[in-house]
Amino acid sequence: MRPTGLLHLGNYLGALQNWVELQDDYDCIYCAVDIHALTTVESQADTNQIQSNIEDMILDWLAAGIDPERSIVFVQSQVPEVMTLHTLLSMVTPLGWLTRVPTFKEKVRQMDETEETVNYGLVGYPVLQTADIILYKADTVPVGRDQVPHIELSREIARRFNNFFGDTFPEPQAKLTESPLLVGLDGQAKMSKSLDNHLDLAATPEDTSKRVLTAFTDPQRTTRNIPGRPEVCNVYSMHQMFSSSTAVSAVYSECTTAARGCVDCKRQLAGSINDFLEPMRDRRKEYESRPGYVREILDEGGKRARAIAAKTIEEVYEKMGLARG
Ligand code: SF4
């Protein structure tokens, strides 16, 4: 996950919740990819926030239930071997594979409009992503449907390396994680920090309630006595995610008969969301009360990751006929 700082409910439902569950069945490796974050920076001012963003994000992971005793949790740049593997994989990756990637084409199009130029790192982004996966010989990657083409590319790069130099890497499989789409408070688009329609996992109950009260509702319900249409109201769809089924049925019938007002409805939703977030907030407080603890977790995770990475690089050097120091 790119270190973007505090995470929101959409990040939790879209990825983190699954990551936490996967810990029961897999040996998991979770990485804050700070080198990937550099593909879009232009000055030191853009990088000043990286360390604090990492810390905020890792705290959210831990609060959500990522267990550093069971899973390896670390920062990408703590393992420089990933950059070595990136360079070596770039020797077996045809350029056409990279320039055909839809997200790359889209980035180029956006940059053309702003007259910026495409940097070399952006073209190689999927190669670095492949290195992130196969450096640890990971066989399974939890992703959303939109990421499947990237995993397919990683499989092709791993396969090509294996064909050239002998069986070395497992071809990683995408593990599709279906998650409900959480629309933001504006009722228009997917919850996202850049659209400021989000609810931070780490926000206080008061702040969460305040923001929920700003949520858009059925636009036709301009006064309290007009019956509402829950099926077009995002507050209702959030009730379906966070409130009990009895509460959801009550919302539906009271909304369609104008027996409840939208403000009360949102207050009730805020209560449900706060109940949902409470265990995470408690865990976050526990981690925050131990200064330096997140650093310790990352140091330990980085060591464990590096031990795996060093072995892979040794094998790759040998297979590619490179000199050891
Ligand atoms: S009462 Fe609730 S579900 Fe109905 S329109 Fe208002 S906020 Fe939406």
Tab-separated table of C-alpha atoms and ligand atoms in Angstrom:
chain	number	residue	atom	x	y	z
A	1	MET	CA	0.000	0.000	0.000
A	2	ARG	CA	1.324	3.443	-0.889
A	3	PRO	CA	1.931	5.490	2.268
A	4	THR	CA	-0.727	8.139	1.937
A	5	GLY	CA	-1.090	8.835	5.673
A	6	LEU	CA	-4.267	8.253	7.662
A	7	LEU	CA	-6.569	5.645	6.152
A	8	HIS	CA	-10.338	5.934	5.808
A	9	LEU	CA	-13.282	3.573	6.016
A	10	GLY	CA	-13.129	2.910	2.266
A	11	ASN	CA	-9.520	1.720	2.609
A	12	TYR	CA	-10.579	-0.532	5.465
A	13	LEU	CA	-13.464	-2.187	3.619
A	14	GLY	CA	-11.594	-2.264	0.305
A	15	ALA	CA	-8.363	-3.865	1.520
A	16	LEU	CA	-7.450	-3.873	5.194
A	17	GLN	CA	-10.371	-5.962	6.384
A	18	ASN	CA	-9.334	-8.728	3.988
A	19	TRP	CA	-5.683	-8.421	4.940
A	20	VAL	CA	-6.599	-8.989	8.572
A	21	GLU	CA	-8.626	-12.108	7.727
A	22	LEU	CA	-5.924	-13.551	5.466
A	23	GLN	CA	-3.607	-13.772	8.449
A	24	ASP	CA	-5.577	-16.831	9.622
A	25	ASP	CA	-4.756	-18.840	6.497
A	26	TYR	CA	-1.507	-17.449	5.068
A	27	ASP	CA	1.978	-16.327	6.075
A	28	CYS	CA	1.473	-12.688	5.162
A	29	ILE	CA	3.879	-9.921	4.215
A	30	TYR	CA	2.532	-6.357	4.288
A	31	CYS	CA	4.638	-3.538	2.938
A	32	ALA	CA	4.364	0.260	2.852
A	33	VAL	CA	5.693	1.014	-0.628
A	34	ASP	CA	7.527	4.300	-0.192
A	35	ILE	CA	9.663	3.926	-3.331
A	36	HIS	CA	6.503	3.727	-5.440
A	37	ALA	CA	5.420	7.004	-3.857
A	38	LEU	CA	8.456	8.655	-5.485
A	39	THR	CA	7.174	8.251	-9.040
A	40	THR	CA	5.127	11.410	-8.641
A	41	VAL	CA	7.372	13.670	-6.532
A	42	GLU	CA	9.046	16.780	-7.884
A	43	SER	CA	10.923	18.242	-4.951
A	44	GLN	CA	11.997	17.574	-1.409
A	45	ALA	CA	8.829	19.257	-0.214
A	46	ASP	CA	6.923	16.294	-1.676
A	47	THR	CA	8.976	13.798	0.314
A	48	ASN	CA	8.961	15.542	3.710
A	49	GLN	CA	5.725	13.846	4.645
A	50	ILE	CA	6.688	10.311	3.688
A	51	GLN	CA	7.933	9.177	7.108
A	52	SER	CA	4.991	10.569	9.049
A	53	ASN	CA	2.598	9.187	6.431
A	54	ILE	CA	4.151	5.759	6.870
A	55	GLU	CA	3.786	5.938	10.638
A	56	ASP	CA	0.133	7.034	10.419
A	57	MET	CA	-0.682	4.306	7.944
A	58	ILE	CA	1.053	1.546	9.897
A	59	LEU	CA	-0.806	2.632	13.045
A	60	ASP	CA	-4.048	2.213	11.109
A	61	TRP	CA	-2.968	-1.258	9.952
A	62	LEU	CA	-2.198	-2.292	13.519
A	63	ALA	CA	-5.409	-0.732	14.800
A	64	ALA	CA	-7.353	-2.662	12.153
A	65	GLY	CA	-5.864	-5.932	13.378
A	66	ILE	CA	-2.714	-6.568	11.362
A	67	ASP	CA	-0.675	-8.590	13.829
A	68	PRO	CA	3.086	-8.004	13.580
A	69	GLU	CA	3.733	-11.238	15.491
A	70	ARG	CA	2.045	-13.263	12.757
A	71	SER	CA	2.705	-11.107	9.682
A	72	ILE	CA	5.805	-9.354	8.408
A	73	VAL	CA	5.163	-5.599	8.415
A	74	PHE	CA	7.806	-3.327	6.938
A	75	VAL	CA	8.678	-0.442	4.611
A	76	GLN	CA	9.768	-1.172	1.036
A	77	SER	CA	12.948	0.936	1.175
A	78	GLN	CA	14.196	-0.958	4.236
A	79	VAL	CA	14.964	-3.794	1.833
A	80	PRO	CA	17.259	-2.364	-0.882
A	81	GLU	CA	17.341	-5.813	-2.508
A	82	VAL	CA	14.007	-4.882	-4.076
A	83	MET	CA	15.793	-2.270	-6.172
A	84	THR	CA	18.406	-4.814	-7.222
A	85	LEU	CA	15.713	-7.224	-8.343
A	86	HIS	CA	13.875	-4.396	-10.104
A	87	THR	CA	16.971	-3.679	-12.206
A	88	LEU	CA	17.535	-7.346	-12.993
A	89	LEU	CA	13.886	-7.969	-13.909
A	90	SER	CA	13.942	-4.923	-16.166
A	91	MET	CA	16.464	-6.830	-18.325
A	92	VAL	CA	13.894	-9.510	-19.094
A	93	THR	CA	10.827	-7.279	-19.456
A	94	PRO	CA	9.944	-6.115	-22.991
A	95	LEU	CA	9.184	-2.392	-23.054
A	96	GLY	CA	5.956	-3.027	-25.005
A	97	TRP	CA	4.521	-4.949	-22.034
A	98	LEU	CA	4.917	-1.858	-19.875
A	99	THR	CA	3.702	0.817	-22.253
A	100	ARG	CA	0.537	-1.231	-22.910
A	101	VAL	CA	-0.524	-1.169	-19.236
A	102	PRO	CA	-3.835	0.772	-19.103
A	103	THR	CA	-2.917	2.734	-15.940
A	104	PHE	CA	0.353	3.806	-17.567
A	105	LYS	CA	-1.453	4.975	-20.716
A	106	GLU	CA	-3.884	6.926	-18.538
A	107	LYS	CA	-1.024	8.581	-16.606
A	108	VAL	CA	0.682	9.549	-19.872
A	109	ARG	CA	-2.563	11.044	-21.140
A	110	GLN	CA	-3.002	13.088	-17.942
A	111	MET	CA	0.614	14.239	-18.117
A	112	ASP	CA	0.285	15.273	-21.730
A	113	GLU	CA	-2.551	17.529	-20.681
A	114	THR	CA	-0.431	19.154	-17.971
A	115	GLU	CA	2.667	19.203	-20.201
A	116	GLU	CA	4.628	17.142	-17.688
A	117	THR	CA	6.900	14.376	-18.849
A	118	VAL	CA	6.830	10.714	-18.004
A	119	ASN	CA	9.724	9.590	-15.859
A	120	TYR	CA	11.552	6.309	-16.282
A	121	GLY	CA	10.319	5.120	-12.858
A	122	LEU	CA	6.710	5.382	-13.961
A	123	VAL	CA	7.299	3.123	-16.957
A	124	GLY	CA	9.007	0.589	-14.707
A	125	TYR	CA	6.354	0.773	-11.977
A	126	PRO	CA	4.962	-2.717	-12.758
A	127	VAL	CA	8.486	-4.156	-12.743
A	128	LEU	CA	9.089	-2.772	-9.251
A	129	GLN	CA	5.687	-4.102	-8.257
A	130	THR	CA	6.713	-7.517	-9.550
A	131	ALA	CA	9.954	-7.296	-7.566
A	132	ASP	CA	7.876	-6.433	-4.458
A	133	ILE	CA	6.022	-9.697	-4.882
A	134	ILE	CA	8.521	-12.235	-6.155
A	135	LEU	CA	11.472	-11.071	-4.043
A	136	TYR	CA	9.667	-12.853	-1.188
A	137	LYS	CA	8.572	-15.693	-3.488
A	138	ALA	CA	4.986	-14.781	-2.680
A	139	ASP	CA	2.504	-17.027	-4.449
A	140	THR	CA	-0.691	-15.087	-3.702
A	141	VAL	CA	-1.497	-11.393	-3.840
A	142	PRO	CA	-4.768	-10.004	-2.444
A	143	VAL	CA	-6.062	-7.438	-4.923
A	144	GLY	CA	-9.202	-5.794	-6.195
A	145	ARG	CA	-10.466	-6.587	-9.689
A	146	ASP	CA	-8.812	-3.459	-11.162
A	147	GLN	CA	-5.377	-4.751	-10.141
A	148	VAL	CA	-5.694	-8.134	-11.869
A	149	PRO	CA	-3.902	-6.998	-15.095
A	150	HIS	CA	-0.913	-5.947	-12.963
A	151	ILE	CA	-0.686	-9.355	-11.345
A	152	GLU	CA	-0.999	-10.957	-14.773
A	153	LEU	CA	1.992	-8.874	-15.876
A	154	SER	CA	3.921	-9.967	-12.785
A	155	ARG	CA	3.181	-13.577	-13.692
A	156	GLU	CA	4.500	-12.987	-17.219
A	157	ILE	CA	7.686	-11.356	-15.969
A	158	ALA	CA	8.282	-14.189	-13.465
A	159	ARG	CA	7.589	-16.761	-16.205
A	160	ARG	CA	9.991	-15.085	-18.599
A	161	PHE	CA	12.717	-14.978	-15.965
A	162	ASN	CA	12.133	-18.680	-15.215
A	163	ASN	CA	12.307	-19.499	-18.949
A	164	PHE	CA	15.602	-17.641	-19.363
A	165	PHE	CA	17.357	-18.681	-16.175
A	166	GLY	CA	15.576	-21.747	-14.798
A	167	ASP	CA	12.821	-22.210	-12.289
A	168	THR	CA	13.257	-19.531	-9.648
A	169	PHE	CA	10.023	-17.729	-8.905
A	170	PRO	CA	6.482	-18.961	-8.290
A	171	GLU	CA	4.035	-17.272	-10.666
A	172	PRO	CA	1.977	-15.127	-8.287
A	173	GLN	CA	-1.802	-15.613	-8.293
A	174	ALA	CA	-4.271	-12.822	-7.716
A	175	LYS	CA	-6.555	-13.480	-4.787
A	176	LEU	CA	-9.642	-11.489	-5.612
A	177	THR	CA	-11.032	-9.777	-2.608
A	178	GLU	CA	-14.619	-8.764	-3.154
A	179	SER	CA	-15.527	-5.803	-1.037
A	180	PRO	CA	-18.548	-3.548	-0.930
A	181	LEU	CA	-18.064	-0.255	-2.732
A	182	LEU	CA	-18.258	2.488	-0.146
A	183	VAL	CA	-19.527	5.711	-1.679
A	184	GLY	CA	-18.280	8.883	0.019
A	185	LEU	CA	-20.260	11.416	2.031
A	186	ASP	CA	-21.002	13.390	-1.142
A	187	GLY	CA	-23.028	10.428	-2.399
A	188	GLN	CA	-21.309	10.844	-5.776
A	189	ALA	CA	-18.073	8.917	-5.895
A	190	LYS	CA	-16.057	6.206	-4.162
A	191	MET	CA	-14.839	7.320	-0.727
A	192	SER	CA	-11.504	9.060	-1.202
A	193	LYS	CA	-9.280	11.458	0.679
A	194	SER	CA	-8.625	13.596	-2.387
A	195	LEU	CA	-12.376	14.219	-2.812
A	196	ASP	CA	-12.707	15.018	0.906
A	197	ASN	CA	-15.755	12.760	1.145
A	198	HIS	CA	-14.124	10.321	3.562
A	199	LEU	CA	-14.277	9.195	7.192
A	200	ASP	CA	-10.863	8.601	8.756
A	201	LEU	CA	-10.474	5.434	10.806
A	202	ALA	CA	-8.568	7.408	13.432
A	203	ALA	CA	-11.011	10.322	13.731
A	204	THR	CA	-12.619	10.944	17.126
A	205	PRO	CA	-16.259	9.894	17.591
A	206	GLU	CA	-17.201	13.596	17.664
A	207	ASP	CA	-15.444	14.363	14.378
A	208	THR	CA	-16.935	11.277	12.765
A	209	SER	CA	-20.445	12.312	13.842
A	210	LYS	CA	-19.914	15.852	12.565
A	211	ARG	CA	-18.818	14.584	9.166
A	212	VAL	CA	-21.629	12.050	8.895
A	213	LEU	CA	-24.088	14.903	9.465
A	214	THR	CA	-22.799	16.504	6.255
A	215	ALA	CA	-23.691	13.424	4.164
A	216	PHE	CA	-25.886	13.947	1.115
A	217	THR	CA	-29.283	12.273	1.185
A	218	ASP	CA	-32.194	11.821	-1.207
A	219	PRO	CA	-32.127	15.158	-3.107
A	220	GLN	CA	-35.906	15.076	-3.649
A	221	ARG	CA	-36.539	15.073	0.096
A	222	THR	CA	-36.353	18.806	0.559
A	223	THR	CA	-38.604	18.898	3.619
A	224	ARG	CA	-39.177	16.554	6.525
A	225	ASN	CA	-42.741	15.646	5.513
A	226	ILE	CA	-41.806	14.382	2.017
A	227	PRO	CA	-41.291	10.591	2.071
A	228	GLY	CA	-37.730	9.627	1.178
A	229	ARG	CA	-36.277	7.091	-1.255
A	230	PRO	CA	-33.744	4.995	0.644
A	231	GLU	CA	-32.666	3.228	-2.550
A	232	VAL	CA	-31.096	6.460	-3.857
A	233	CYS	CA	-29.770	7.636	-0.478
A	234	ASN	CA	-26.184	6.916	0.457
A	235	VAL	CA	-26.964	7.250	4.158
A	236	TYR	CA	-29.244	4.239	3.757
A	237	SER	CA	-26.577	2.222	1.937
A	238	MET	CA	-24.149	3.021	4.774
A	239	HIS	CA	-26.775	1.896	7.297
A	240	GLN	CA	-26.834	-1.395	5.392
A	241	MET	CA	-23.080	-1.737	5.976
A	242	PHE	CA	-22.803	-0.577	9.562
A	243	SER	CA	-26.206	-0.871	11.304
A	244	SER	CA	-28.080	-3.977	12.496
A	245	SER	CA	-30.661	-5.528	10.193
A	246	THR	CA	-33.449	-4.445	12.553
A	247	ALA	CA	-32.199	-0.857	12.362
A	248	VAL	CA	-31.950	-1.059	8.557
A	249	SER	CA	-35.576	-2.234	8.278
A	250	ALA	CA	-36.677	0.597	10.567
A	251	VAL	CA	-34.765	3.162	8.483
A	252	TYR	CA	-36.469	1.903	5.344
A	253	SER	CA	-40.015	1.973	6.628
A	254	GLU	CA	-39.675	5.229	8.571
A	255	CYS	CA	-37.972	6.983	5.658
A	256	THR	CA	-40.549	5.932	3.074
A	257	THR	CA	-43.389	7.066	5.333
A	258	ALA	CA	-41.702	10.308	6.401
A	259	ALA	CA	-41.736	9.075	9.989
A	260	ARG	CA	-38.086	10.013	10.472
A	261	GLY	CA	-36.033	13.029	9.529
A	262	CYS	CA	-32.693	12.876	7.771
A	263	VAL	CA	-30.796	14.493	10.638
A	264	ASP	CA	-31.936	11.817	13.090
A	265	CYS	CA	-31.200	9.177	10.497
A	266	LYS	CA	-27.635	10.463	10.110
A	267	ARG	CA	-27.175	10.681	13.896
A	268	GLN	CA	-28.133	7.043	14.157
A	269	LEU	CA	-25.737	6.131	11.339
A	270	ALA	CA	-22.918	8.027	13.080
A	271	GLY	CA	-23.605	5.935	16.193
A	272	SER	CA	-23.359	2.695	14.197
A	273	ILE	CA	-20.119	3.794	12.504
A	274	ASN	CA	-18.636	4.854	15.834
A	275	ASP	CA	-19.538	1.450	17.347
A	276	PHE	CA	-17.861	-0.210	14.363
A	277	LEU	CA	-14.708	1.879	14.766
A	278	GLU	CA	-14.467	1.684	18.548
A	279	PRO	CA	-12.305	-1.475	18.790
A	280	MET	CA	-9.907	0.023	16.209
A	281	ARG	CA	-9.670	3.281	18.125
A	282	ASP	CA	-8.924	1.370	21.332
A	283	ARG	CA	-6.168	-0.631	19.668
A	284	ARG	CA	-4.729	2.523	18.091
A	285	LYS	CA	-4.571	4.209	21.508
A	286	GLU	CA	-2.730	1.207	22.902
A	287	TYR	CA	-0.086	1.359	20.153
A	288	GLU	CA	0.186	5.144	20.398
A	289	SER	CA	0.815	4.915	24.139
A	290	ARG	CA	4.090	3.096	23.477
A	291	PRO	CA	6.472	5.628	21.891
A	292	GLY	CA	8.821	4.135	19.351
A	293	TYR	CA	6.801	0.918	19.148
A	294	VAL	CA	5.822	1.327	15.496
A	295	ARG	CA	9.498	1.882	14.632
A	296	GLU	CA	10.424	-1.290	16.508
A	297	ILE	CA	7.786	-3.262	14.617
A	298	LEU	CA	9.080	-1.950	11.295
A	299	ASP	CA	12.716	-2.634	12.237
A	300	GLU	CA	11.858	-6.198	13.150
A	301	GLY	CA	9.683	-6.645	10.036
A	302	GLY	CA	12.425	-5.159	7.862
A	303	LYS	CA	14.953	-7.661	9.244
A	304	ARG	CA	12.665	-10.591	8.592
A	305	ALA	CA	11.904	-9.359	5.061
A	306	ARG	CA	15.575	-8.767	4.320
A	307	ALA	CA	16.505	-12.274	5.388
A	308	ILE	CA	14.149	-13.688	2.737
A	309	ALA	CA	15.223	-11.112	0.150
A	310	ALA	CA	18.962	-11.808	0.607
A	311	LYS	CA	18.449	-15.503	-0.155
A	312	THR	CA	16.448	-14.726	-3.297
A	313	ILE	CA	19.060	-12.275	-4.570
A	314	GLU	CA	21.829	-14.785	-3.961
A	315	GLU	CA	19.937	-17.338	-6.050
A	316	VAL	CA	19.195	-14.775	-8.788
A	317	TYR	CA	22.860	-13.666	-8.948
A	318	GLU	CA	23.968	-17.235	-9.317
A	319	LYS	CA	21.412	-18.019	-12.020
A	320	MET	CA	22.233	-14.834	-13.960
A	321	GLY	CA	25.981	-15.411	-13.695
A	322	LEU	CA	26.695	-12.240	-11.724
A	323	ALA	CA	29.659	-11.703	-9.447
A	324	ARG	CA	29.204	-11.763	-5.662
A	325	GLY	CA	31.035	-9.197	-3.546
B	1	SF4	S1	-34.364	9.409	6.243
B	1	SF4	FE1	-32.376	8.445	6.087
B	1	SF4	S2	-32.521	7.045	4.374
B	1	SF4	FE2	-34.237	8.484	4.211
B	1	SF4	S3	-33.502	10.079	2.830
B	1	SF4	FE3	-33.124	10.762	4.933
B	1	SF4	S4	-31.042	10.091	5.361
B	1	SF4	FE4	-31.734	8.975	3.573
